[in-house]
PDB file of C-alpha atoms in Angstrom:
ATOM      1  CA  MET A 113      21.592  26.776 -11.373  1.00  0.00           C
ATOM      2  CA  THR A 114      21.576  23.677  -9.226  1.00  0.00           C
ATOM      3  CA  ASP A 115      21.412  20.072 -10.370  1.00  0.00           C
ATOM      4  CA  LEU A 116      17.775  19.895  -9.249  1.00  0.00           C
ATOM      5  CA  ASP A 117      16.955  22.925 -11.342  1.00  0.00           C
ATOM      6  CA  LEU A 118      18.573  21.322 -14.366  1.00  0.00           C
ATOM      7  CA  LEU A 119      16.662  18.106 -13.771  1.00  0.00           C
ATOM      8  CA  ALA A 120      13.377  19.997 -13.585  1.00  0.00           C
ATOM      9  CA  ALA A 121      14.169  21.935 -16.750  1.00  0.00           C
ATOM     10  CA  ALA A 122      15.131  18.723 -18.561  1.00  0.00           C
ATOM     11  CA  ALA A 123      11.829  17.122 -17.592  1.00  0.00           C
ATOM     12  CA  GLY A 124       9.961  20.223 -18.818  1.00  0.00           C
ATOM     13  CA  SER A 125       7.992  20.480 -15.591  1.00  0.00           C
ATOM     14  CA  THR A 126       8.468  21.009 -11.874  1.00  0.00           C
ATOM     15  CA  HIS A 127       6.924  17.583 -11.263  1.00  0.00           C
ATOM     16  CA  LEU A 128       7.686  14.185 -12.791  1.00  0.00           C
ATOM     17  CA  ASP A 129       5.115  13.019 -15.275  1.00  0.00           C
ATOM     18  CA  PRO A 130       4.958   9.159 -15.252  1.00  0.00           C
ATOM     19  CA  VAL A 131       3.129   9.111 -18.624  1.00  0.00           C
ATOM     20  CA  LYS A 132       5.712  11.357 -20.248  1.00  0.00           C
ATOM     21  CA  LEU A 133       8.525   9.306 -18.739  1.00  0.00           C
ATOM     22  CA  PHE A 134       7.003   6.168 -20.253  1.00  0.00           C
ATOM     23  CA  LEU A 135       6.394   7.671 -23.700  1.00  0.00           C
ATOM     24  CA  ASP A 136       9.834   9.308 -23.933  1.00  0.00           C
ATOM     25  CA  ALA A 137      11.684   6.141 -22.836  1.00  0.00           C
ATOM     26  CA  ASP A 138      13.707   3.868 -25.147  1.00  0.00           C
ATOM     27  CA  ILE A 139      11.627   1.088 -26.782  1.00  0.00           C
ATOM     28  CA  VAL A 140      13.359  -1.591 -24.641  1.00  0.00           C
ATOM     29  CA  VAL A 141      12.669   0.325 -21.435  1.00  0.00           C
ATOM     30  CA  ARG A 142       9.067   0.828 -22.556  1.00  0.00           C
ATOM     31  CA  VAL A 143       8.613  -2.906 -23.112  1.00  0.00           C
ATOM     32  CA  VAL A 144      10.054  -3.597 -19.681  1.00  0.00           C
ATOM     33  CA  MET A 145       7.749  -1.062 -18.034  1.00  0.00           C
ATOM     34  CA  GLY A 146       4.753  -2.321 -19.988  1.00  0.00           C
ATOM     35  CA  GLY A 147       5.424  -5.902 -18.923  1.00  0.00           C
ATOM     36  CA  LEU A 148       5.791  -4.860 -15.293  1.00  0.00           C
ATOM     37  CA  LEU A 149       2.545  -2.818 -15.396  1.00  0.00           C
ATOM     38  CA  LEU A 150       0.713  -5.857 -16.788  1.00  0.00           C
ATOM     39  CA  ALA A 151       2.225  -8.009 -14.037  1.00  0.00           C
ATOM     40  CA  SER A 152       1.179  -5.484 -11.454  1.00  0.00           C
ATOM     41  CA  ILE A 153      -2.399  -5.478 -12.653  1.00  0.00           C
ATOM     42  CA  TRP A 154      -2.518  -9.261 -12.556  1.00  0.00           C
ATOM     43  CA  VAL A 155      -0.997  -9.245  -9.056  1.00  0.00           C
ATOM     44  CA  TRP A 156      -3.761  -6.948  -7.760  1.00  0.00           C
ATOM     45  CA  THR A 157      -6.382  -9.079  -9.561  1.00  0.00           C
ATOM     46  CA  ILE A 158      -5.129 -12.145  -7.728  1.00  0.00           C
ATOM     47  CA  LEU A 159      -4.912 -10.300  -4.397  1.00  0.00           C
ATOM     48  CA  LEU A 160      -8.502  -9.059  -4.564  1.00  0.00           C
ATOM     49  CA  SER A 161     -10.045 -12.264  -5.988  1.00  0.00           C
ATOM     50  CA  PHE A 162      -8.131 -14.543  -3.590  1.00  0.00           C
ATOM     51  CA  GLY A 163      -9.082 -12.415  -0.627  1.00  0.00           C
ATOM     52  CA  PHE A 164     -12.779 -12.580  -1.561  1.00  0.00           C
ATOM     53  CA  ARG A 165     -12.517 -16.334  -2.198  1.00  0.00           C
ATOM     54  CA  MET A 166     -10.862 -17.099   1.144  1.00  0.00           C
ATOM     55  CA  ALA A 167     -13.393 -14.960   3.012  1.00  0.00           C
ATOM     56  CA  SER A 168     -16.229 -16.798   1.321  1.00  0.00           C
ATOM     57  CA  LEU A 169     -14.670 -20.220   2.032  1.00  0.00           C
ATOM     58  CA  ARG A 170     -14.229 -19.338   5.680  1.00  0.00           C
ATOM     59  CA  ARG A 171     -17.866 -18.331   6.097  1.00  0.00           C
ATOM     60  CA  GLN A 172     -19.226 -21.337   4.216  1.00  0.00           C
ATOM     61  CA  SER A 173     -16.922 -23.736   6.071  1.00  0.00           C
ATOM     62  CA  GLU A 174     -17.961 -22.352   9.457  1.00  0.00           C
ATOM     63  CA  ALA A 175     -21.629 -22.695   8.572  1.00  0.00           C
ATOM     64  CA  TYR A 176     -21.133 -26.217   7.224  1.00  0.00           C
ATOM     65  CA  GLU A 177     -19.086 -27.429  10.147  1.00  0.00           C
ATOM     66  CA  GLY A 178     -21.518 -25.984  12.709  1.00  0.00           C
ATOM     67  CA  GLU A 179     -24.472 -27.827  11.164  1.00  0.00           C
ATOM     68  CA  PHE A 180     -22.430 -30.970  10.495  1.00  0.00           C
ATOM     69  CA  TRP A 181     -21.583 -31.558  14.161  1.00  0.00           C
ATOM     70  CA  LYS A 182     -25.196 -31.002  15.155  1.00  0.00           C
ATOM     71  CA  SER A 183     -26.537 -33.538  12.692  1.00  0.00           C
ATOM     72  CA  ARG A 184     -27.516 -37.026  13.870  1.00  0.00           C
ATOM     73  CA  ASP A 185     -27.507 -38.621  10.425  1.00  0.00           C
ATOM     74  CA  ILE A 186     -24.306 -37.808   8.567  1.00  0.00           C
ATOM     75  CA  ASP A 187     -25.360 -39.570   5.339  1.00  0.00           C
ATOM     76  CA  ALA A 188     -28.627 -37.585   5.225  1.00  0.00           C
ATOM     77  CA  PHE A 189     -26.861 -34.370   6.102  1.00  0.00           C
ATOM     78  CA  GLN A 190     -24.286 -34.897   3.354  1.00  0.00           C
ATOM     79  CA  ALA A 191     -26.942 -35.747   0.806  1.00  0.00           C
ATOM     80  CA  GLU A 192     -28.745 -32.532   1.663  1.00  0.00           C
ATOM     81  CA  ARG A 193     -25.882 -30.129   2.270  1.00  0.00           C
ATOM     82  CA  GLY A 194     -22.936 -31.736   0.454  1.00  0.00           C
ATOM     83  CA  GLY A 195     -24.141 -30.905  -3.028  1.00  0.00           C
ATOM     84  CA  GLY A 196     -25.038 -27.742  -4.945  1.00  0.00           C
ATOM     85  CA  ARG A 197     -22.908 -24.776  -4.019  1.00  0.00           C
ATOM     86  CA  ASN A 198     -21.243 -26.774  -1.223  1.00  0.00           C
ATOM     87  CA  ALA A 199     -20.007 -29.480  -3.618  1.00  0.00           C
ATOM     88  CA  ASP A 200     -16.718 -27.632  -4.122  1.00  0.00           C
ATOM     89  CA  LEU A 201     -16.319 -26.785  -0.436  1.00  0.00           C
ATOM     90  CA  PRO A 202     -13.091 -28.427   0.846  1.00  0.00           C
ATOM     91  CA  VAL A 203     -14.666 -29.614   4.106  1.00  0.00           C
ATOM     92  CA  ALA A 204     -17.533 -31.179   2.170  1.00  0.00           C
ATOM     93  CA  LYS A 205     -15.053 -33.030  -0.036  1.00  0.00           C
ATOM     94  CA  VAL A 206     -13.365 -34.418   3.062  1.00  0.00           C
ATOM     95  CA  VAL A 207     -16.684 -35.756   4.341  1.00  0.00           C
ATOM     96  CA  SER A 208     -17.645 -37.230   0.932  1.00  0.00           C
ATOM     97  CA  ALA A 209     -14.294 -39.001   0.578  1.00  0.00           C
ATOM     98  CA  ALA A 210     -14.443 -40.357   4.128  1.00  0.00           C
ATOM     99  CA  LEU A 211     -18.040 -41.622   3.742  1.00  0.00           C
ATOM    100  CA  ALA A 212     -17.192 -43.297   0.460  1.00  0.00           C
ATOM    101  CA  GLU A 213     -14.244 -45.084   2.095  1.00  0.00           C
ATOM    102  CA  TRP A 214     -16.449 -45.881   5.117  1.00  0.00           C
ATOM    103  CA  ARG A 215     -19.027 -47.617   2.954  1.00  0.00           C
ATOM    104  CA  ARG A 216     -16.371 -49.709   1.282  1.00  0.00           C
ATOM    105  CA  SER A 217     -14.688 -50.660   4.574  1.00  0.00           C
ATOM    106  CA  ALA A 218     -17.891 -51.435   6.467  1.00  0.00           C
ATOM    107  CA  THR A 219     -19.050 -54.155   4.061  1.00  0.00           C
ATOM    108  CA  GLY A 220     -18.164 -57.822   4.589  1.00  0.00           C
ATOM    109  CA  LYS A 221     -15.528 -58.720   7.150  1.00  0.00           C
ATOM    110  CA  ILE A 222     -14.341 -55.566   8.866  1.00  0.00           C
ATOM    111  CA  ASP A 223     -10.665 -54.925   9.355  1.00  0.00           C
ATOM    112  CA  ARG A 224     -10.864 -52.144  11.948  1.00  0.00           C
ATOM    113  CA  SER A 225      -7.159 -51.297  11.946  1.00  0.00           C
ATOM    114  CA  GLY A 226      -6.970 -51.236   8.157  1.00  0.00           C
ATOM    115  CA  ALA A 227     -10.153 -49.238   7.876  1.00  0.00           C
ATOM    116  CA  ARG A 228      -8.839 -46.588  10.272  1.00  0.00           C
ATOM    117  CA  GLN A 229      -5.667 -46.246   8.230  1.00  0.00           C
ATOM    118  CA  ARG A 230      -7.545 -46.011   4.971  1.00  0.00           C
ATOM    119  CA  LEU A 231      -9.901 -43.382   6.343  1.00  0.00           C
ATOM    120  CA  SER A 232      -6.987 -41.333   7.653  1.00  0.00           C
ATOM    121  CA  SER A 233      -5.107 -41.657   4.382  1.00  0.00           C
ATOM    122  CA  VAL A 234      -8.119 -40.672   2.285  1.00  0.00           C
ATOM    123  CA  MET A 235      -8.946 -37.562   4.366  1.00  0.00           C
ATOM    124  CA  ASP A 236      -5.331 -36.470   4.609  1.00  0.00           C
ATOM    125  CA  SER A 237      -5.024 -36.766   0.822  1.00  0.00           C
ATOM    126  CA  VAL A 238      -8.121 -34.578   0.282  1.00  0.00           C
ATOM    127  CA  VAL A 239      -6.813 -31.974   2.783  1.00  0.00           C
ATOM    128  CA  ALA A 240      -3.467 -31.781   1.063  1.00  0.00           C
ATOM    129  CA  ALA A 241      -5.013 -31.607  -2.402  1.00  0.00           C
ATOM    130  CA  GLU A 242      -7.379 -28.762  -1.359  1.00  0.00           C
ATOM    131  CA  ALA A 243      -4.564 -26.771   0.239  1.00  0.00           C
ATOM    132  CA  GLU A 244      -2.406 -27.249  -2.826  1.00  0.00           C
ATOM    133  CA  SER A 245      -5.269 -26.119  -5.053  1.00  0.00           C
ATOM    134  CA  LEU A 246      -5.792 -22.989  -2.975  1.00  0.00           C
ATOM    135  CA  ALA A 247      -2.088 -22.120  -2.948  1.00  0.00           C
ATOM    136  CA  ASP A 248      -1.620 -22.716  -6.659  1.00  0.00           C
ATOM    137  CA  ARG A 249      -2.415 -19.149  -7.740  1.00  0.00           C
ATOM    138  CA  LEU A 250      -0.046 -17.764  -5.116  1.00  0.00           C
ATOM    139  CA  ASN A 251       2.928 -19.053  -7.172  1.00  0.00           C
ATOM    140  CA  PHE A 252       2.509 -16.114  -9.493  1.00  0.00           C
ATOM    141  CA  LEU A 253       2.779 -13.670  -6.579  1.00  0.00           C
ATOM    142  CA  ALA A 254       6.026 -15.334  -5.487  1.00  0.00           C
ATOM    143  CA  THR A 255       7.416 -15.160  -9.045  1.00  0.00           C
ATOM    144  CA  VAL A 256       6.559 -11.482  -9.481  1.00  0.00           C
ATOM    145  CA  GLY A 257       7.879 -10.643  -6.033  1.00  0.00           C
ATOM    146  CA  SER A 258      11.262 -12.193  -6.746  1.00  0.00           C
ATOM    147  CA  VAL A 259      11.695 -11.359 -10.438  1.00  0.00           C
ATOM    148  CA  ALA A 260      10.025  -7.930 -10.924  1.00  0.00           C
ATOM    149  CA  PRO A 261      12.810  -5.893  -9.187  1.00  0.00           C
ATOM    150  CA  PHE A 262      15.449  -7.488 -11.439  1.00  0.00           C
ATOM    151  CA  VAL A 263      13.377  -6.914 -14.556  1.00  0.00           C
ATOM    152  CA  GLY A 264      12.977  -3.270 -13.561  1.00  0.00           C
ATOM    153  CA  LEU A 265      16.725  -3.126 -12.876  1.00  0.00           C
ATOM    154  CA  PHE A 266      17.386  -4.460 -16.370  1.00  0.00           C
ATOM    155  CA  GLY A 267      15.293  -1.604 -17.774  1.00  0.00           C
ATOM    156  CA  THR A 268      17.233   0.844 -15.629  1.00  0.00           C
ATOM    157  CA  VAL A 269      20.608  -0.462 -16.727  1.00  0.00           C
ATOM    158  CA  TRP A 270      19.535  -0.340 -20.365  1.00  0.00           C
ATOM    159  CA  GLY A 271      18.253   3.234 -20.008  1.00  0.00           C
ATOM    160  CA  ILE A 272      21.469   4.420 -18.277  1.00  0.00           C
ATOM    161  CA  MET A 273      23.551   2.706 -20.988  1.00  0.00           C
ATOM    162  CA  ASN A 274      21.455   4.612 -23.594  1.00  0.00           C
ATOM    163  CA  SER A 275      22.049   7.856 -21.739  1.00  0.00           C
ATOM    164  CA  PHE A 276      25.833   7.360 -21.790  1.00  0.00           C
ATOM    165  CA  PHE A 277      25.565   6.546 -25.481  1.00  0.00           C
ATOM    166  CA  GLN A 278      23.829   9.924 -25.969  1.00  0.00           C
ATOM    167  CA  ILE A 279      26.666  11.630 -24.120  1.00  0.00           C
ATOM    168  CA  GLY A 280      29.103  10.151 -26.542  1.00  0.00           C
ATOM    169  CA  GLN A 281      26.996  11.080 -29.539  1.00  0.00           C
ATOM    170  CA  GLN A 282      26.442  14.647 -28.508  1.00  0.00           C
ATOM    171  CA  GLN A 283      29.831  15.148 -26.892  1.00  0.00           C
ATOM    172  CA  ASN A 284      27.999  16.782 -24.015  1.00  0.00           C
ATOM    173  CA  SER A 285      27.953  15.496 -20.494  1.00  0.00           C
ATOM    174  CA  SER A 286      25.749  18.161 -19.020  1.00  0.00           C
ATOM    175  CA  LEU A 287      22.858  17.050 -16.739  1.00  0.00           C
ATOM    176  CA  SER A 288      20.334  18.450 -19.193  1.00  0.00           C
ATOM    177  CA  VAL A 289      21.422  15.779 -21.726  1.00  0.00           C
ATOM    178  CA  VAL A 290      21.531  12.756 -19.433  1.00  0.00           C
ATOM    179  CA  ALA A 291      18.812  13.618 -16.860  1.00  0.00           C
ATOM    180  CA  PRO A 292      15.788  12.629 -19.029  1.00  0.00           C
ATOM    181  CA  GLY A 293      17.221   9.257 -19.939  1.00  0.00           C
ATOM    182  CA  ILE A 294      18.275   8.522 -16.361  1.00  0.00           C
ATOM    183  CA  SER A 295      14.851   9.542 -15.081  1.00  0.00           C
ATOM    184  CA  GLU A 296      13.170   7.222 -17.510  1.00  0.00           C
ATOM    185  CA  ALA A 297      15.569   4.437 -16.608  1.00  0.00           C
ATOM    186  CA  LEU A 298      15.021   4.801 -12.857  1.00  0.00           C
ATOM    187  CA  PHE A 299      11.254   4.823 -13.480  1.00  0.00           C
ATOM    188  CA  ALA A 300      11.578   1.206 -14.689  1.00  0.00           C
ATOM    189  CA  THR A 301      13.016   0.211 -11.306  1.00  0.00           C
ATOM    190  CA  ALA A 302      10.214   2.088  -9.561  1.00  0.00           C
ATOM    191  CA  ILE A 303       7.578   0.125 -11.528  1.00  0.00           C
ATOM    192  CA  GLY A 304       9.409  -3.098 -10.760  1.00  0.00           C
ATOM    193  CA  LEU A 305       9.160  -2.331  -7.044  1.00  0.00           C
ATOM    194  CA  PHE A 306       5.528  -1.228  -7.479  1.00  0.00           C
ATOM    195  CA  ALA A 307       4.792  -4.709  -8.798  1.00  0.00           C
ATOM    196  CA  ALA A 308       7.010  -6.624  -6.424  1.00  0.00           C
ATOM    197  CA  ILE A 309       6.148  -5.106  -3.041  1.00  0.00           C
ATOM    198  CA  PRO A 310       2.394  -5.929  -2.999  1.00  0.00           C
ATOM    199  CA  ALA A 311       3.207  -9.330  -4.545  1.00  0.00           C
ATOM    200  CA  VAL A 312       5.605 -10.200  -1.717  1.00  0.00           C
ATOM    201  CA  ILE A 313       3.303  -8.860   0.997  1.00  0.00           C
ATOM    202  CA  GLY A 314       0.271 -10.634  -0.516  1.00  0.00           C
ATOM    203  CA  TYR A 315       2.157 -13.897  -0.955  1.00  0.00           C
ATOM    204  CA  ASN A 316       3.298 -13.953   2.697  1.00  0.00           C
ATOM    205  CA  ARG A 317      -0.108 -12.989   4.022  1.00  0.00           C
ATOM    206  CA  TYR A 318      -2.113 -15.379   1.878  1.00  0.00           C
ATOM    207  CA  SER A 319       0.317 -18.217   2.457  1.00  0.00           C
ATOM    208  CA  HIS A 320      -0.376 -17.793   6.154  1.00  0.00           C
ATOM    209  CA  ILE A 321      -4.131 -17.802   5.509  1.00  0.00           C
ATOM    210  CA  VAL A 322      -3.900 -20.960   3.390  1.00  0.00           C
ATOM    211  CA  ASN A 323      -1.786 -22.701   6.038  1.00  0.00           C
ATOM    212  CA  SER A 324      -4.320 -21.683   8.705  1.00  0.00           C
ATOM    213  CA  PHE A 325      -7.175 -22.974   6.577  1.00  0.00           C
ATOM    214  CA  GLU A 326      -5.333 -26.243   5.943  1.00  0.00           C
ATOM    215  CA  ALA A 327      -4.741 -26.675   9.678  1.00  0.00           C
ATOM    216  CA  ARG A 328      -8.429 -26.072  10.350  1.00  0.00           C
ATOM    217  CA  LEU A 329      -9.398 -28.541   7.670  1.00  0.00           C
ATOM    218  CA  GLN A 330      -6.975 -31.115   9.138  1.00  0.00           C
ATOM    219  CA  ARG A 331      -8.477 -30.633  12.646  1.00  0.00           C
ATOM    220  CA  PHE A 332     -11.921 -31.333  11.168  1.00  0.00           C
ATOM    221  CA  ALA A 333     -10.628 -34.383   9.456  1.00  0.00           C
ATOM    222  CA  ASP A 334      -9.026 -35.631  12.677  1.00  0.00           C
ATOM    223  CA  ARG A 335     -12.187 -35.110  14.638  1.00  0.00           C
ATOM    224  CA  PHE A 336     -14.295 -36.833  12.001  1.00  0.00           C
ATOM    225  CA  HIS A 337     -11.812 -39.672  11.863  1.00  0.00           C
ATOM    226  CA  ALA A 338     -12.173 -40.120  15.596  1.00  0.00           C
ATOM    227  CA  SER A 339     -15.970 -40.205  15.281  1.00  0.00           C
ATOM    228  CA  LEU A 340     -15.760 -42.885  12.548  1.00  0.00           C
ATOM    229  CA  SER A 341     -13.265 -44.855  14.633  1.00  0.00           C
ATOM    230  CA  ARG A 342     -15.821 -44.982  17.476  1.00  0.00           C
ATOM    231  CA  GLU A 343     -18.379 -46.208  15.003  1.00  0.00           C
ATOM    232  CA  LEU A 344     -16.008 -48.946  13.885  1.00  0.00           C
ATOM    233  CA  ASP A 345     -15.580 -50.059  17.462  1.00  0.00           C
ATOM    234  CA  GLY A 346     -19.378 -50.595  17.655  1.00  0.00           C
ATOM    235  CA  LEU A 347     -19.563 -52.795  14.570  1.00  0.00           C
TER     236      LEU A 347
END
């Protein structure tokens, strides 16, 4: 009988049963696998929700910007379109912050150079804050991607240690004795990779999307700043 045959006999089936591996594992290994499964579920929740959120933000931002540059009265446009469901739109927040600073700077004696600097600073601050807010949930993906494999490895090491302990207890080093414990232990590493791989891929992909969105928001702010600068020249 080959080693593979012995492994199949020890598992009680010709196929590995993940549920049986989990239930038969040592309590420490089960806790590790349970934690990794919960982390994996949360990772996929973030991946799906963040994907839908960014797609929605992109559509709303495109619609808002298209109408914004066509408008002749920015104050009226912002009063009409800057509230309601658009109130939390990053590009609308940039416009609101810039208009608020514009009103303060355009009263009394105008310092054109100082006003331009303040407008730039205000809009850059909003852009950075919005990008940071979007990227905040991605930190969990980075954490799972870097930690999950080591947590799974800890479960594997513990399971293998337990298997060697069983060898000493039973005075039997045959594969039929150690195979179940080793299978359960290796399953912990597999779950760790199952949680880490999509987390790493999702983090890299969504970080790129957030960076692209931030760059687009910054371009809008720069263009709006140029428009306001021309208005300042006319005052």
